[in-house]
Amino acid sequence: MSTVEDSDGANTASGEKDAESSKMHKVHKMRAKRDHGGDIDPVYKKLSAINGEINRMSSKELRDKLAELKLDVRGSKDILQKRLKMHYKQRKLMKAKVKPPGNSTYDYLIIIDFEATCQENNLNYNHEIIEFPAVLVDCHTRETVDEFHEFCKPIINPRLTEFCCGLTGITQDVVDKADEFPAVLERMESWMSSHYLGVDHTFAVVTDGPWDMSRFLQMQCNSSKIHFPHWGKKWINIRKAYSSYYSCKRMNLEEMLINLGLKFQGTQHCGLHDSRNIARIAIQLLNDGCDLVKNEFLHVAPPSPGTKSLGCLSNISSGDTSDHQNRTKEEIVKKLEDMKLESKNFVEENQDLLEYHRLQST
């Protein structure tokens, strides 16, 4: 079973946050120097002055300015500051004929939020996926274009617990009428093929946390005795992307929406409704200039005789899991080269990751 060594939902200590912010500032500074032959373009100095002015603005002043620019005025003060800074950054860089941020790495995002069998106060429960939703977002038009949604029949624990029914809203008769997971997965992949995903269009899976891919899908594939799908081995953890981009603590789904000035639409713990709301957050991130890229992956170990393949969650951006701790720099470089990310900016992203690793090492 997958092991997750992460602190989702935990507040970051102020000292650690300041140190992390300082490291990333150095990364962006080195990147700017690299992109401009060792000299920082004057436009970045102008942007630094603009950012200073924005930092001194009140919430009302920020909303008034955003309204004047016909931009979204919803969200906390941190969100408003980030939105206004990104607007000026894009405008100034385009005027200076420097490549502006905000271009999406992928053509589409597939937002997935499984619901699985569960039992109250039982962390070792053998989960089986009972709801399989997928929401397709076009990164260029920044809107939802299609949805896939089916229920699955559990086999190991065919009777849903009272706790599971109450949490998910899924009733016994719904799963009794459903097909088993392998058949549903096959239809979902046919749905992906109908949109030419991975053929004509690049895409990335988006989840709210690491558990959907590293725990639920991994356990389900093992119990169903099927191969783990290749498209699920790397994904975007929206919580990490959100906290990193807006420089805030790690938040859950509802907290992220509230921080953006949005309200949850639908019923919580309904897989389809959760996926739709995660899609709203992803679209807002794109609108605010964030380039969403894969930040977690599942390393599937070779299967031993008589057992199925097991995996462990690896964090692409931090490089601090136990799997990475004893690696030399050369091994990390080789690992990055072997990843083969579906990204138009592969070399540039990996250079940033290596710079970040060097900063951590020192």
XYZ file of C-alpha atoms in Angstrom:
362
model
C 0.000 0.000 0.000
C 1.174 3.547 -0.695
C 2.706 5.521 2.116
C 2.207 9.270 2.233
C 4.738 11.385 4.109
C 3.119 14.798 3.920
C 1.546 17.376 6.191
C -1.652 18.262 4.349
C -3.847 20.502 6.449
C -1.100 21.413 8.932
C -0.115 25.048 9.531
C 3.415 25.930 8.407
C 5.600 27.417 11.132
C 6.465 31.033 10.406
C 10.220 30.399 10.515
C 9.966 27.526 8.060
C 7.716 29.594 5.797
C 10.152 32.517 5.763
C 13.056 30.188 4.975
C 11.073 28.526 2.187
C 10.090 31.913 0.751
C 13.735 33.020 0.793
C 14.815 29.852 -1.046
C 12.185 30.273 -3.754
C 13.094 33.959 -4.142
C 16.674 32.880 -4.849
C 15.418 30.306 -7.359
C 13.399 32.923 -9.273
C 16.343 35.348 -9.165
C 18.695 32.711 -10.612
C 16.082 31.854 -13.231
C 15.787 35.513 -14.256
C 19.580 35.771 -14.548
C 19.748 32.544 -16.559
C 17.032 33.668 -18.971
C 18.744 37.008 -19.623
C 22.377 36.002 -19.995
C 23.332 36.654 -16.373
C 21.859 40.191 -16.220
C 18.445 40.890 -14.749
C 16.203 42.685 -17.249
C 15.280 46.240 -16.088
C 11.608 45.288 -16.344
C 12.015 43.080 -13.258
C 13.246 46.073 -11.252
C 10.146 47.996 -12.301
C 7.973 45.058 -11.311
C 9.670 44.909 -7.926
C 8.739 48.562 -7.327
C 5.151 47.909 -8.446
C 4.916 44.913 -6.123
C 6.069 47.088 -3.233
C 3.284 49.570 -3.958
C 0.716 46.762 -4.158
C 1.888 45.364 -0.809
C 1.087 48.729 0.798
C -2.453 48.922 -0.606
C -5.485 48.241 1.588
C -8.116 45.635 0.663
C -10.455 48.395 -0.545
C -7.739 49.976 -2.674
C -6.926 46.585 -4.174
C -10.583 45.888 -5.036
C -11.025 49.367 -6.517
C -7.952 48.912 -8.716
C -8.991 45.434 -9.819
C -12.486 46.716 -10.631
C -10.949 49.549 -12.658
C -8.964 46.944 -14.620
C -12.124 44.804 -15.005
C -10.554 41.938 -13.037
C -12.094 39.602 -10.445
C -12.484 41.396 -7.094
C -13.307 38.299 -5.008
C -10.977 36.716 -2.472
C -8.829 37.496 0.550
C -6.264 40.311 0.573
C -3.432 37.876 -0.303
C -5.412 36.644 -3.324
C -6.152 40.195 -4.487
C -2.482 41.190 -4.179
C -1.356 38.155 -6.181
C -3.968 38.819 -8.877
C -2.974 42.471 -9.300
C 0.762 41.667 -9.291
C 0.300 39.005 -11.954
C -1.732 41.415 -14.114
C 1.077 43.977 -14.120
C 3.704 41.269 -14.552
C 2.029 39.911 -17.675
C 1.482 43.394 -19.100
C 5.020 44.642 -18.430
C 6.723 41.484 -19.707
C 4.687 41.523 -22.923
C 5.545 45.193 -23.462
C 9.235 44.443 -22.855
C 8.964 41.485 -25.255
C 9.902 39.079 -22.481
C 7.973 35.797 -22.350
C 5.105 36.454 -19.902
C 3.874 33.890 -17.359
C 0.419 32.383 -17.484
C 0.707 30.111 -20.547
C -0.616 26.694 -19.591
C 1.707 23.690 -19.784
C -1.217 21.396 -20.609
C -4.150 21.574 -22.992
C -6.556 19.946 -20.534
C -6.938 19.092 -16.865
C -8.842 16.045 -15.616
C -10.136 16.658 -12.101
C -10.770 13.428 -10.172
C -12.140 13.020 -6.652
C -12.976 9.387 -5.823
C -15.400 8.282 -3.140
C -14.527 4.933 -1.561
C -15.888 2.446 0.942
C -14.951 3.377 4.492
C -15.549 2.554 8.136
C -15.531 5.022 11.018
C -12.301 5.112 13.060
C -10.645 2.393 10.958
C -7.520 3.732 9.256
C -6.550 0.279 7.934
C -9.828 -0.296 6.108
C -9.475 -1.871 2.658
C -10.980 0.927 0.574
C -12.727 0.241 -2.735
C -13.731 2.986 -5.152
C -17.508 3.347 -5.375
C -17.797 6.672 -7.239
C -15.636 7.577 -10.237
C -16.068 11.193 -11.386
C -13.888 13.100 -13.847
C -14.313 16.741 -14.875
C -12.524 17.930 -18.017
C -11.234 21.523 -18.049
C -9.912 23.251 -21.171
C -6.834 25.203 -20.059
C -7.034 27.581 -23.024
C -10.707 28.585 -22.748
C -10.569 28.006 -18.955
C -13.933 26.334 -18.723
C -15.364 22.891 -18.037
C -16.069 21.120 -21.312
C -17.185 17.611 -20.309
C -17.748 15.204 -17.412
C -17.518 11.463 -16.802
C -19.413 9.948 -13.884
C -20.175 6.369 -12.855
C -20.589 4.336 -9.673
C -18.686 1.089 -8.973
C -19.716 -2.121 -7.204
C -17.419 -3.046 -4.257
C -16.327 -6.689 -4.008
C -14.285 -7.104 -0.811
C -16.878 -5.345 1.361
C -20.029 -5.397 -0.786
C -22.227 -3.985 1.998
C -21.696 -0.269 2.592
C -21.313 0.773 6.205
C -23.806 3.176 7.728
C -20.940 5.651 8.149
C -20.033 5.405 4.443
C -23.631 5.978 3.295
C -23.992 8.960 5.604
C -20.677 10.503 4.509
C -20.946 10.044 0.737
C -24.706 9.989 0.254
C -24.300 6.812 -1.830
C -26.890 4.121 -1.083
C -26.594 0.348 -1.266
C -28.970 -0.024 -4.217
C -26.840 2.396 -6.295
C -23.647 0.315 -5.973
C -25.547 -2.976 -6.306
C -26.694 -1.900 -9.788
C -23.228 -0.650 -10.819
C -20.455 -2.477 -12.683
C -17.209 -3.509 -11.033
C -14.276 -1.090 -11.147
C -12.311 -2.569 -14.129
C -15.286 -2.107 -16.466
C -15.846 1.463 -15.267
C -12.140 2.288 -15.666
C -12.223 0.940 -19.225
C -15.169 3.195 -20.092
C -13.454 6.176 -18.461
C -10.354 5.613 -20.599
C -12.570 5.364 -23.686
C -14.013 8.739 -22.663
C -10.460 10.110 -22.455
C -9.719 8.691 -25.914
C -12.824 10.386 -27.331
C -11.187 13.713 -26.447
C -7.826 12.576 -27.925
C -6.122 13.105 -24.563
C -2.504 11.993 -24.654
C -2.696 11.767 -28.460
C -3.466 15.207 -29.876
C -3.745 17.013 -26.553
C -1.571 17.093 -23.442
C -3.275 16.746 -20.074
C -2.708 16.353 -16.361
C -4.779 14.801 -13.582
C -5.739 17.143 -10.716
C -6.697 15.943 -7.227
C -7.445 17.498 -3.850
C -4.548 15.968 -1.910
C -2.438 12.850 -2.570
C -4.921 10.171 -1.492
C -6.982 9.642 -4.660
C -4.056 8.344 -6.699
C -1.626 7.096 -4.045
C -4.176 5.327 -1.834
C -7.617 4.776 -3.368
C -6.614 4.049 -6.981
C -3.539 2.087 -5.899
C -5.518 -0.118 -3.496
C -8.293 -0.588 -6.041
C -5.919 -1.694 -8.809
C -4.261 -4.140 -6.435
C -7.550 -5.658 -5.280
C -8.881 -5.779 -8.869
C -5.572 -7.336 -10.029
C -5.130 -4.827 -12.843
C -2.187 -2.613 -13.805
C -2.072 0.863 -12.349
C -2.976 3.263 -15.222
C -0.030 5.184 -16.598
C -1.931 8.494 -16.612
C -2.390 8.268 -12.830
C 1.300 8.014 -11.913
C 1.869 11.799 -11.978
C -0.665 14.419 -10.966
C -1.276 17.945 -9.689
C -2.087 18.172 -5.983
C -4.269 21.316 -6.021
C -3.567 21.992 -2.323
C 0.166 22.244 -2.955
C -0.269 24.308 -6.119
C -2.673 26.670 -4.339
C -0.556 27.207 -1.210
C 2.615 27.643 -3.263
C 1.126 30.134 -5.719
C -0.760 32.271 -3.217
C 1.954 31.920 -0.512
C -0.488 30.717 2.132
C -0.896 27.744 4.454
C -2.166 24.411 3.122
C -5.992 24.485 3.000
C -8.789 22.008 2.417
C -11.304 22.325 -0.431
C -13.834 24.522 1.345
C -11.120 26.793 2.809
C -9.571 27.329 -0.627
C -12.956 28.329 -2.040
C -13.668 30.733 0.838
C -10.210 32.291 0.457
C -11.041 32.940 -3.213
C -14.374 34.509 -2.265
C -16.320 31.510 -3.589
C -18.860 29.166 -2.011
C -19.024 25.380 -2.294
C -21.633 24.413 -4.886
C -23.497 21.138 -4.331
C -23.059 18.489 -1.650
C -19.725 17.915 0.064
C -18.274 14.375 -0.213
C -20.230 13.793 -3.407
C -17.370 12.885 -5.738
C -18.823 14.693 -8.765
C -19.643 17.858 -6.803
C -16.204 17.854 -5.151
C -14.578 17.476 -8.594
C -16.590 20.386 -9.992
C -15.504 22.633 -7.127
C -11.852 21.597 -7.498
C -12.238 22.529 -11.185
C -13.455 25.997 -10.156
C -10.310 26.459 -8.062
C -8.082 25.236 -10.907
C -9.752 27.658 -13.347
C -9.280 30.541 -10.902
C -5.591 29.647 -10.535
C -5.237 29.689 -14.326
C -7.071 33.023 -14.530
C -4.726 34.455 -11.903
C -1.691 33.470 -13.996
C -0.672 30.183 -12.362
C 0.824 27.537 -14.642
C -0.392 24.321 -13.032
C 2.229 21.572 -13.363
C 2.467 18.068 -11.937
C 3.875 18.184 -8.420
C 3.449 14.596 -7.158
C 4.055 11.173 -8.599
C 3.657 7.538 -7.629
C 6.803 5.435 -7.844
C 5.640 1.887 -8.563
C 8.156 -0.703 -7.396
C 8.742 -3.888 -9.456
C 6.367 -6.631 -8.253
C 7.866 -9.475 -6.245
C 6.749 -13.079 -6.915
C 3.167 -13.628 -5.815
C 2.473 -9.984 -4.988
C 1.100 -6.983 -6.811
C 3.116 -3.821 -7.460
C 3.179 -1.435 -4.520
C 3.988 2.252 -4.638
C 5.201 5.096 -2.505
C 4.293 8.717 -2.934
C 7.131 10.964 -4.081
C 7.034 14.743 -3.968
C 8.469 16.250 -7.146
C 8.772 19.771 -5.818
C 10.299 19.267 -2.373
C 12.730 16.398 -2.925
C 12.566 15.549 0.793
C 10.986 12.093 0.917
C 12.926 9.157 2.333
C 13.328 7.791 -1.187
C 15.411 10.870 -2.086
C 17.342 11.507 1.113
C 20.320 9.284 0.353
C 20.598 10.027 -3.362
C 23.578 11.827 -4.820
C 23.032 14.874 -6.994
C 23.902 12.806 -10.084
C 21.190 10.272 -9.238
C 18.636 13.046 -8.842
C 19.624 14.528 -12.199
C 19.214 11.088 -13.795
C 15.820 10.638 -12.108
C 14.583 13.978 -13.430
C 15.750 13.065 -16.929
C 13.850 9.759 -16.711
C 10.547 11.333 -15.647
C 9.480 12.323 -19.172
C 6.867 14.781 -17.943
C 4.123 15.802 -20.381
C 5.383 19.377 -20.423
C 6.365 21.907 -23.036
C 8.776 23.435 -20.511
C 10.444 20.202 -19.373
C 14.066 21.409 -19.437
C 13.236 24.746 -17.826
C 11.177 23.132 -15.046
C 13.875 20.583 -14.232
C 16.541 23.271 -14.070
C 14.404 25.056 -11.487
C 13.965 21.846 -9.528
C 17.711 21.216 -9.508
C 18.413 24.780 -8.417
C 15.913 24.301 -5.603
C 17.600 21.034 -4.604
C 21.026 22.707 -4.539
C 19.656 25.437 -2.272
C 18.223 22.825 0.085
C 21.509 20.922 0.109
C 23.391 24.052 1.178
